[in-house]
CSV table of C-alpha atoms in Angstrom, one decimal:
chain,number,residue,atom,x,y,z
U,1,UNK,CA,-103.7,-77.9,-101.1
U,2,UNK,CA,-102.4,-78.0,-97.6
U,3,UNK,CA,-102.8,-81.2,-97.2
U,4,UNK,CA,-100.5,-82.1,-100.3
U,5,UNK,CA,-97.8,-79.4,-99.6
U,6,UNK,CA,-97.4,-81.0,-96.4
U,7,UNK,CA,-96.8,-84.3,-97.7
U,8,UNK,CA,-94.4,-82.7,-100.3
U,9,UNK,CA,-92.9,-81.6,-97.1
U,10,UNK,CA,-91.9,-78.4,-99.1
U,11,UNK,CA,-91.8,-75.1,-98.1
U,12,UNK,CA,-95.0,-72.2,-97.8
U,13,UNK,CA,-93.4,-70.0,-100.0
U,14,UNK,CA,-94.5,-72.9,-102.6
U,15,UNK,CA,-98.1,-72.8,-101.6
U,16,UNK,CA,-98.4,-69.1,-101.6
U,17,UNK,CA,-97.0,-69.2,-105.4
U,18,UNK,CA,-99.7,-72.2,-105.8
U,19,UNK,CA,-102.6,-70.7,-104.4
U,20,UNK,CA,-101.6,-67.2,-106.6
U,21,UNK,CA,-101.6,-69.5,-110.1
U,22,UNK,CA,-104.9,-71.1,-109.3
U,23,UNK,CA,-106.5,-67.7,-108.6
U,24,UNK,CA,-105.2,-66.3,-111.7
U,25,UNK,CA,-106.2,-69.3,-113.3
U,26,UNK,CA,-109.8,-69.6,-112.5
U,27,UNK,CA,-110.1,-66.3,-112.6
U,28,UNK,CA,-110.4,-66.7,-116.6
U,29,UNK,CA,-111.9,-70.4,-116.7
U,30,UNK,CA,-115.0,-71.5,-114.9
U,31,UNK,CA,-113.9,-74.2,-112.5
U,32,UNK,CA,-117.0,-76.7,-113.8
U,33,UNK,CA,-114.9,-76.8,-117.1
U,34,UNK,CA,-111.8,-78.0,-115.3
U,35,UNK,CA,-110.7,-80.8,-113.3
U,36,UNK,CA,-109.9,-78.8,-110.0
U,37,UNK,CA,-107.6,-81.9,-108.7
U,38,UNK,CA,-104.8,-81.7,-111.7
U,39,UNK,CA,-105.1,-78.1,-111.7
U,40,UNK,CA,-104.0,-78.0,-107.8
U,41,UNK,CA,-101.5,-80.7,-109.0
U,42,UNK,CA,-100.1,-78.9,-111.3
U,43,UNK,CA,-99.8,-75.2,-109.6
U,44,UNK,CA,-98.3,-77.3,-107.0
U,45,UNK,CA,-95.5,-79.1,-109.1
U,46,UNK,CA,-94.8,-75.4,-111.1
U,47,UNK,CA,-94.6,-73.4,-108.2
U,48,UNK,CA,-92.2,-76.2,-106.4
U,49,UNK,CA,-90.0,-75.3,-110.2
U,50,UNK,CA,-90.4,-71.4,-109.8
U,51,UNK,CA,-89.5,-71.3,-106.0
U,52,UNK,CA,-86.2,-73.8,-106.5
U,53,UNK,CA,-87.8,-76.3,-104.4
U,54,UNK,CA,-88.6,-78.9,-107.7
U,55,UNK,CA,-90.4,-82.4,-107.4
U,56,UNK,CA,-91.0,-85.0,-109.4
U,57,UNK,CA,-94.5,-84.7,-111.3
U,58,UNK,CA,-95.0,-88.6,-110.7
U,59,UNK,CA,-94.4,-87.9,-107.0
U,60,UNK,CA,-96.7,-85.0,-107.0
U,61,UNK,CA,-99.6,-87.0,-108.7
U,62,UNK,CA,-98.9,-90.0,-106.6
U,63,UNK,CA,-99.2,-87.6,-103.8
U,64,UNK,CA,-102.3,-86.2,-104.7
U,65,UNK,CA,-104.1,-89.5,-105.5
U,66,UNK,CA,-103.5,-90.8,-101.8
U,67,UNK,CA,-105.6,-87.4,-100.4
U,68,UNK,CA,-108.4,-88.4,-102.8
U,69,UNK,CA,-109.1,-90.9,-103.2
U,70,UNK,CA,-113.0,-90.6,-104.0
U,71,UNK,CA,-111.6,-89.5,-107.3
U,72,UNK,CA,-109.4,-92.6,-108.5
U,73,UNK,CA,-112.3,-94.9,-107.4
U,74,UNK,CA,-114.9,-92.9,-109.5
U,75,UNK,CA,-112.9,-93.3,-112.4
U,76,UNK,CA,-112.3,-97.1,-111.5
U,77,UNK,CA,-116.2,-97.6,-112.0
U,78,UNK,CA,-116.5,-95.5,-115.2
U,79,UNK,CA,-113.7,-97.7,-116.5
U,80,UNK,CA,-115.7,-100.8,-115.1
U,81,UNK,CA,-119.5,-99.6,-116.8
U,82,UNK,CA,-117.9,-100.3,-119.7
U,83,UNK,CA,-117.9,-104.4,-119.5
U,84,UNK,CA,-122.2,-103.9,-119.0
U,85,UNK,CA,-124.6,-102.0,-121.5
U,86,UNK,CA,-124.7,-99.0,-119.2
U,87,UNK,CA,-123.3,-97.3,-122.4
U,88,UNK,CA,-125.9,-98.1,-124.9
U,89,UNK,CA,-128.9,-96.8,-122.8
U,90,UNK,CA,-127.5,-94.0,-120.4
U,91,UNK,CA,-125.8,-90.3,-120.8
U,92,UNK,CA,-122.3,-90.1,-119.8
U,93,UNK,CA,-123.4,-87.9,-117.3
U,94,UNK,CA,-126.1,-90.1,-115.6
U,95,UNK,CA,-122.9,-92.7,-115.5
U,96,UNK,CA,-120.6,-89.8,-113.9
U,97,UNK,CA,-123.1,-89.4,-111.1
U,98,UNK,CA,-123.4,-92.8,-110.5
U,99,UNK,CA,-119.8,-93.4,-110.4
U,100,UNK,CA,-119.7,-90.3,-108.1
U,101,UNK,CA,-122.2,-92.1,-105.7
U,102,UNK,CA,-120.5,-95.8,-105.4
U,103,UNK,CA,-117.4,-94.1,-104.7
U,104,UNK,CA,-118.9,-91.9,-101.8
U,105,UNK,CA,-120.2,-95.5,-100.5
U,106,UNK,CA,-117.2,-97.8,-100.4
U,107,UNK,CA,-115.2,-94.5,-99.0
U,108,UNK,CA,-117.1,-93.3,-96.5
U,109,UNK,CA,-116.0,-90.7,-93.8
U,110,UNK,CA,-115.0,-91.5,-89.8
U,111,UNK,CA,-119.2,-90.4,-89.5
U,112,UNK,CA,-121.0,-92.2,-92.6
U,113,UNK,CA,-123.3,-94.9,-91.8
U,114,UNK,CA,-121.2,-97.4,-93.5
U,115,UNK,CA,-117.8,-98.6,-92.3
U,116,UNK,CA,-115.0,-98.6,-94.7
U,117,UNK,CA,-114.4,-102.5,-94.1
U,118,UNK,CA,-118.4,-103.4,-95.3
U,119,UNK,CA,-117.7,-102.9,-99.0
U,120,UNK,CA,-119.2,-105.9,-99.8
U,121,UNK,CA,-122.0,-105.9,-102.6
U,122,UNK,CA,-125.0,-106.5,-100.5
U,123,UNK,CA,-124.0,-103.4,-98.1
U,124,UNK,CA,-123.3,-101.2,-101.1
U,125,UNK,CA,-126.4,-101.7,-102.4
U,126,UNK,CA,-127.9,-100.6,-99.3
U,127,UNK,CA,-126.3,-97.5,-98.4
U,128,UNK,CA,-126.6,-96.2,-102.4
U,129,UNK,CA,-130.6,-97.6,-102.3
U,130,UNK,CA,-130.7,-95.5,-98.9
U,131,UNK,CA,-129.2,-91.9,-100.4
U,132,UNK,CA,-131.0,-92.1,-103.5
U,133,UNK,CA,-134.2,-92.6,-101.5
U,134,UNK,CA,-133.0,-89.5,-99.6
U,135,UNK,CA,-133.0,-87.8,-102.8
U,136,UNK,CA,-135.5,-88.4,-103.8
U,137,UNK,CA,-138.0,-87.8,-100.6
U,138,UNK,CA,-136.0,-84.2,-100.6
U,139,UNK,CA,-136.8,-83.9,-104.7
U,140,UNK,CA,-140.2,-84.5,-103.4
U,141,UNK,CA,-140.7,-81.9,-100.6
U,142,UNK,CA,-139.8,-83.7,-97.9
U,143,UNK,CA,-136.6,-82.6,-96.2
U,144,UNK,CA,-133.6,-85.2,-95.0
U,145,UNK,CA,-133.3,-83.9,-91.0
U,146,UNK,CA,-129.9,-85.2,-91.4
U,147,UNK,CA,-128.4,-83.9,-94.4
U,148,UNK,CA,-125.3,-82.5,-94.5
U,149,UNK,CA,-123.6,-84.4,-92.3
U,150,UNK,CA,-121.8,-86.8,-94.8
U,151,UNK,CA,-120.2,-86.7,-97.7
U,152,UNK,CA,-122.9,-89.0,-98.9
U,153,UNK,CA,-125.9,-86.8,-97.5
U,154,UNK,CA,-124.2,-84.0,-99.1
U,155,UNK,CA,-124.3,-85.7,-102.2
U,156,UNK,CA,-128.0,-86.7,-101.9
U,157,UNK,CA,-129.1,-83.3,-100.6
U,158,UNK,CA,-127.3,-81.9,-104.2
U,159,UNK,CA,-128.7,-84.7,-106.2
U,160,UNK,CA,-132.0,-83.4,-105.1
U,161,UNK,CA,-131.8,-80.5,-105.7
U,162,UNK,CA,-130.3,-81.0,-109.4
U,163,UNK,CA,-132.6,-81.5,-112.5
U,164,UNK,CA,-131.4,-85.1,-113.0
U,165,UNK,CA,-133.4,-87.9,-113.6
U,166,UNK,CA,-132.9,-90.2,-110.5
U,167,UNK,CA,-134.3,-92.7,-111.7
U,168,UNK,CA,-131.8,-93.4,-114.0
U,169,UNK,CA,-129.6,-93.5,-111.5
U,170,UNK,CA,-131.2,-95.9,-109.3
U,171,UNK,CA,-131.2,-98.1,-112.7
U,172,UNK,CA,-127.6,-97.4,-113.3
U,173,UNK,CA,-126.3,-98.2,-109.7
U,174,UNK,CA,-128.0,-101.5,-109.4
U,175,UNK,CA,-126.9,-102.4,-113.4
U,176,UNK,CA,-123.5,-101.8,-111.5
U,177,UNK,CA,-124.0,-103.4,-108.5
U,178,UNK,CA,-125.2,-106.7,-110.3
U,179,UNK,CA,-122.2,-106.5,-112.2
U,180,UNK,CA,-119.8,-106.4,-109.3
U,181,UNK,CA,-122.0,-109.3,-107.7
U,182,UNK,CA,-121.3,-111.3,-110.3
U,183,UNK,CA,-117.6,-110.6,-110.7
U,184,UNK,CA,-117.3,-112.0,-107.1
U,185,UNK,CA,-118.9,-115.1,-108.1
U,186,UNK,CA,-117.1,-115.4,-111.7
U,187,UNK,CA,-114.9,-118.6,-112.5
U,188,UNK,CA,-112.6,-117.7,-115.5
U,189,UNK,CA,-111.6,-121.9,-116.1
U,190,UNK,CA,-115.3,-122.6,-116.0
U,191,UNK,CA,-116.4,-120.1,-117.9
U,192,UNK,CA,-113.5,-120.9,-120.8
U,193,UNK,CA,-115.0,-124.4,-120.4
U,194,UNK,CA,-118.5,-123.4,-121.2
U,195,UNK,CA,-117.2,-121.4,-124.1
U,196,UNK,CA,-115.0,-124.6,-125.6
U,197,UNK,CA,-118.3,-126.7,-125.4
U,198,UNK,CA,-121.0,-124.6,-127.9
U,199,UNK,CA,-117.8,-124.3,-129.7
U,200,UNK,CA,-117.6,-127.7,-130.3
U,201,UNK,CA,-120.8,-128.4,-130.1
U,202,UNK,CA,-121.6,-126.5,-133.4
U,203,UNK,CA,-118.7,-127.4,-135.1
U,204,UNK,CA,-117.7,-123.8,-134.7
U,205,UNK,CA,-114.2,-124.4,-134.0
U,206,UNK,CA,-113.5,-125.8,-137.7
C-alpha cells in the first residue's frame, strides 16, 4: 500500500483512512476469500474520495498493476491454458498454482537464479523443473538449505508443505511450456495453408 500511495503521490492522511477500511474489512471476511490486490485498490481509491484528494479508478488500477506484476502475468497464463487441454484433465486449482509458478519464473527478483532477460522457453523450463524438484525433496524430508530466499523458494518451500499433488503440477507446467514452445515456432500463413489443402483435398469446402 505504500508503494501505490506514493505513486498516487497523494497525501498520508489517505493511507491512514486506507489501511482503517482494510482492517475493518478483513476483520469480517477471511482474506483467502478475497483478492487482497483490488481490495487495497479499492480502500485506496475510496479513501482518496472521503479525504478530498479523489483519483481516477483507471489510474488507481493502472497504478496498482505496475507494482505487481506477478499478478497480471498469472492471469495472462490462466487465460493462455485455455488454447491446450489443461482444462479437461486438471482442477482449476492445480492450473492456479501453476500459473502462480511461471509467473514467479519469468519475474524473478534482483536475487533469483534466473535473470529477468532469460525468459526464453528452454530457461523457463529449467528454473520451474528446478523449484518443483525443490518441492518435492522438502515434501519428502529433505530440507532446501536455501529456501526462503526468493520468491520462488518461497513458493516451493509452501508448495511442499501444502497437500497438493505436485505431480500434477510438473504435468501442467511442461503442458504449458510445450505450448509456448510452439507458439514461438507457429507460422499463421502456413498453417491457413495446411488447413485450405485437407479442405480441398476432401472436397470439404463444397
Amino acid at each position: 500500500m505504500t508503494r501505490l500511495v506514493k505513486r498516487l503521490g497523494v497525501r498520508q492522511q489517505v493511507m491512514a483512512t486506507a489501511q482503517l477500511y482494510i482492517r475493518r474489512f478483513y476483520s469480517k471476511v477471511e482474506i483467502r476469500k478475497t483478492n487482497p490486490y483490488l481490495v487495497l485498490a479499492t480502500a485506496v481509491y475510496l479513501a482518496s474520495k472521503m479525504e478530498e484528494s479523489p483519483h481516477h479508478i483507471r489510474l488507481v488500477v493502472s497504478e496498482g498493476r505496475g507494482l505487481w506484476p506477478e499478478s497480471n502475468l498469472a492471469w495472462s497464463i490462466v487465460n493462455d491454458h485455455y488454447m491446450t487441454d489443461l482444462p479437461l484433465f486438471y482442477a482449476p486449482h492445480t492450473i492456479a498454482i501453476m500459473a502462480i509458478l511461471l509467473a514467479l519464473v519469468l519475474r524473478p527478483n534482483a536475487t533469483g537464479i534466473q535473470s529477468a532477460s532469460s525468459s526464453s522457453a528452454t530457461n523457463i523450463a529449467s528454473a520451474a523443473q528446478a523449484a518443483l524438484a525443490a518441492a518435492g525433496q522438502a515434501k519428502n524430508g529433505t530440507p532446501d538449505k536455501q529456501g526462503g530466499r526468493t520468491k520462488v523458494q518461497r513458493f516451493a518451500t509452501w508448495l511442499a508443505e501444502s497437500t497438493i499433488d505436485i505431480e500434477a503440477i510438473v504435468d501442467c507446467t511442461q503442458e504449458m511450456i510445450s505450448f509456448y514452445e510452439a507458439q514461438e515456432q507457429y507460422n499463421e500463413k502456413l498453417t491457413r495453408e495446411q488447413i485450405n489443402r485437407f479442405i480441398k483435398a476432401r472436397n470439404l469446402d463444397k
